[in-house]
Amino acid sequence: MKYSLSNKLLQGLPLVGTMVTLPSPELTEILCSAGFDWLFIDLEHSAMSIKDTQAILQAAGQQVPCVIRVPVNDETWIKKSLDIGVSGIIVPQIMSAEEAAQAVQWCKYPPVGSRSVGIARAQGYGAHFKTYIDSANTETTVILQIEHINAIHNIESIVEIPGIDCLFIGPYDLSASMGKMGHVNDPEIGAAIAKVKKCADSANLPTGIFGMTPEVVRPYIDAGFILIAINVDTMIFGDAAKKIVAASR
């Protein structure tokens, strides 16, 4: 790997990205040229396939690290996503230390984990097999998504699992699990997020979060959150189109 998102996280500087949900290599090239530090490729809620995602990675090339959010904490999805050459994996809906440990296991080659060995784009279709195998365990970024009240209850044990590179908070699903869907500014949601940050800090784990606007995420950046995802490709495009129409009337 020519760059490592894990190393960038350790530098402690904010990394600003956005969510990619459209299977468009051209749009990916535009986002890369816009200056984002990373791209959040969403396979959990989009209609994209692994093949669509590989085309996105090929468009991004070595310009911007890309991270795939797999649909579920599942060995096959994690294996396929890593084998197409992604910089890291976001595993959604982690709720316990056991689930966290299993996700890490599936992301790491033996003897650290149980990731199976194959020939694919990540290994240069075989041309760079040994180089990739030797570096993958340290350079593949493992990001666990904390987005349910059960995860908040278990956060002290989750942060103790070795091999985690970052905890990423999903405030919208978290609010839904607490009976306050969409009320991400509610004091109870804020307290839950603060608890995750405190526990992560105690374990020297970087934290990240999603927000719809720069104004929303600014307080989190000021509080020390590093991996920041702002907005979604569809919303960015849609909002820009609406502004053009409104300004032309």
XYZ file of C-alpha atoms in Angstrom:
249
model
C 0.000 0.000 0.000
C 1.370 3.421 -0.944
C -0.478 5.222 1.821
C -1.970 4.206 5.125
C -5.070 5.780 6.601
C -4.081 4.233 9.930
C -0.853 6.255 9.944
C -2.781 9.417 9.070
C -5.118 8.796 11.996
C -2.156 8.524 14.355
C -1.007 11.993 13.316
C -4.035 13.372 15.138
C -5.084 15.892 12.490
C -8.707 16.095 11.271
C -9.380 14.070 8.123
C -12.415 15.355 6.240
C -14.282 13.055 3.889
C -17.716 12.531 2.414
C -19.993 9.576 1.773
C -20.098 7.930 -1.661
C -23.312 6.105 -2.562
C -23.450 6.433 -6.353
C -21.617 3.947 -8.619
C -19.933 6.701 -10.621
C -16.147 6.665 -11.181
C -16.489 10.148 -12.682
C -18.095 11.531 -9.541
C -15.348 9.865 -7.500
C -12.708 11.650 -9.571
C -14.498 14.954 -8.927
C -14.610 14.318 -5.169
C -10.929 13.412 -5.155
C -10.017 16.623 -6.974
C -12.153 18.632 -4.527
C -9.575 17.974 -1.821
C -11.227 15.481 0.524
C -8.817 13.566 2.774
C -10.734 10.281 2.489
C -13.879 8.807 0.950
C -16.532 6.808 2.824
C -17.925 4.258 0.348
C -21.257 3.013 1.634
C -22.328 -0.528 0.819
C -24.723 -0.695 3.769
C -27.416 1.650 2.462
C -26.586 2.103 -1.223
C -27.416 -0.088 -4.222
C -23.748 -0.536 -5.117
C -22.119 -3.913 -5.662
C -18.552 -5.010 -5.011
C -17.856 -4.562 -8.738
C -19.234 -1.001 -8.611
C -17.008 -0.318 -5.638
C -13.914 -1.652 -7.364
C -14.512 0.823 -10.208
C -14.693 3.619 -7.634
C -11.381 2.512 -6.115
C -9.795 2.418 -9.548
C -11.006 5.976 -10.192
C -9.623 7.197 -6.875
C -6.301 5.473 -7.504
C -3.648 6.700 -5.115
C -5.175 10.172 -4.782
C -7.419 9.647 -1.747
C -7.740 6.719 0.706
C -11.096 4.977 0.407
C -12.897 3.118 3.175
C -15.790 0.727 2.597
C -18.670 0.407 5.026
C -19.753 -3.199 4.630
C -23.487 -3.973 4.952
C -23.026 -6.155 8.029
C -20.365 -7.614 10.309
C -19.794 -10.578 8.022
C -16.680 -12.490 6.972
C -17.576 -12.693 3.271
C -18.374 -9.003 2.890
C -15.217 -7.977 4.748
C -13.060 -10.389 2.732
C -14.440 -9.269 -0.620
C -14.119 -5.593 0.284
C -10.511 -5.930 1.408
C -9.545 -7.978 -1.623
C -10.510 -5.214 -4.059
C -7.832 -3.023 -2.483
C -9.584 -0.692 -0.075
C -7.629 1.218 2.582
C -9.940 0.243 5.391
C -13.239 -1.215 6.526
C -16.066 0.361 8.508
C -18.108 -2.302 10.283
C -21.604 -1.089 11.223
C -23.725 -1.814 14.273
C -21.003 -3.069 16.608
C -22.701 -3.581 19.971
C -20.348 -5.700 22.072
C -16.716 -6.574 22.652
C -17.366 -9.993 21.124
C -18.639 -8.437 17.894
C -15.707 -6.034 17.843
C -13.210 -8.866 18.244
C -14.851 -10.866 15.460
C -14.682 -7.918 13.056
C -10.987 -7.436 13.772
C -10.353 -11.162 13.270
C -11.943 -11.085 9.813
C -9.871 -8.039 8.813
C -6.484 -9.512 9.772
C -4.437 -12.297 8.205
C -3.133 -15.145 10.414
C -1.646 -15.393 12.931
C -3.303 -12.160 14.103
C -6.700 -12.952 12.619
C -8.491 -15.354 10.316
C -8.721 -13.484 6.992
C -8.403 -15.972 4.153
C -5.741 -15.540 1.494
C -6.669 -14.972 -2.131
C -5.396 -13.346 -5.304
C -7.232 -10.145 -6.236
C -6.759 -6.460 -6.972
C -5.411 -5.750 -3.474
C -2.420 -8.010 -4.163
C -1.854 -6.554 -7.635
C -3.584 -9.645 -9.050
C -0.649 -11.616 -7.681
C 2.185 -9.362 -8.812
C 2.624 -7.795 -5.357
C 1.342 -10.684 -3.291
C 4.131 -10.917 -0.679
C 4.419 -7.151 -0.243
C 0.710 -6.847 0.396
C 0.516 -9.846 2.727
C 3.460 -8.567 4.764
C 1.936 -5.117 5.285
C -1.835 -5.650 5.254
C -2.294 -6.338 8.967
C -0.695 -3.035 9.950
C -1.865 -0.872 7.053
C -5.500 -1.967 6.781
C -7.598 0.421 8.858
C -10.259 -1.242 11.024
C -13.033 1.182 11.944
C -15.926 0.069 14.119
C -19.174 1.989 14.009
C -20.770 2.847 17.326
C -24.404 3.634 16.581
C -26.645 1.879 19.093
C -27.405 2.338 22.777
C -26.222 -1.241 23.417
C -22.770 -0.231 22.172
C -22.788 2.703 24.587
C -23.553 0.316 27.456
C -20.621 -1.900 26.393
C -18.163 0.763 25.269
C -15.704 0.198 28.122
C -15.113 -3.393 27.013
C -15.217 -2.602 23.269
C -12.277 -0.188 23.484
C -10.158 -2.897 25.092
C -10.198 -5.086 21.952
C -6.781 -4.979 20.214
C -6.599 -4.206 16.514
C -9.185 -1.410 16.378
C -7.896 1.718 14.625
C -10.868 4.037 15.109
C -14.372 4.242 16.561
C -16.823 6.012 14.262
C -20.073 7.317 15.713
C -23.311 7.211 13.714
C -25.451 9.819 15.477
C -28.632 9.183 13.490
C -28.899 5.455 14.195
C -27.774 6.130 17.745
C -30.602 8.597 18.222
C -33.078 6.094 16.772
C -31.937 3.379 19.180
C -32.535 5.804 22.046
C -36.082 6.599 20.942
C -35.142 10.035 19.606
C -34.752 9.473 15.885
C -33.089 12.400 14.150
C -32.737 14.465 17.325
C -28.961 14.292 17.201
C -28.578 17.465 19.291
C -30.572 16.044 22.195
C -28.593 16.220 25.478
C -28.889 12.450 26.022
C -27.424 11.780 22.570
C -24.657 14.248 23.332
C -23.914 12.500 26.616
C -23.704 9.124 24.865
C -21.305 10.507 22.261
C -19.207 12.103 24.994
C -18.998 8.753 26.791
C -17.645 7.080 23.648
C -15.076 9.849 23.220
C -13.945 9.590 26.846
C -13.531 5.808 26.705
C -11.773 5.954 23.339
C -9.383 8.596 24.650
C -8.574 6.400 27.634
C -7.609 3.609 25.207
C -5.736 5.989 22.844
C -8.236 5.247 20.080
C -9.048 7.913 17.465
C -12.714 8.760 17.031
C -14.807 9.848 14.065
C -18.324 11.034 13.389
C -20.774 11.850 10.599
C -22.560 15.167 10.153
C -24.517 16.817 7.357
C -22.702 20.158 7.369
C -19.320 21.631 8.340
C -21.129 23.643 11.016
C -22.525 20.459 12.581
C -19.152 18.699 12.785
C -17.095 21.737 13.860
C -17.732 21.192 17.611
C -16.623 17.569 17.247
C -13.433 18.576 15.434
C -12.763 21.086 18.208
C -13.354 18.282 20.748
C -10.697 16.096 19.114
C -12.636 13.896 16.715
C -10.350 13.042 13.803
C -12.177 11.006 11.147
C -14.917 13.308 9.901
C -17.519 12.486 7.227
C -19.604 15.386 5.956
C -22.720 15.000 3.811
C -23.502 12.470 1.057
C -22.739 12.634 -2.666
C -26.435 12.654 -3.617
C -27.210 15.523 -1.237
C -24.169 17.530 -2.348
C -25.226 17.223 -5.989
C -28.912 17.801 -5.249
C -28.309 20.899 -3.125
C -26.022 22.413 -5.773
C -28.635 21.776 -8.462
C -31.381 23.390 -6.374
C -29.253 26.494 -5.799
C -28.714 26.871 -9.542
C -32.444 26.575 -10.220
C -33.379 28.961 -7.408
C -30.836 31.554 -8.512
C -32.137 31.387 -12.086
C -35.815 32.004 -11.327
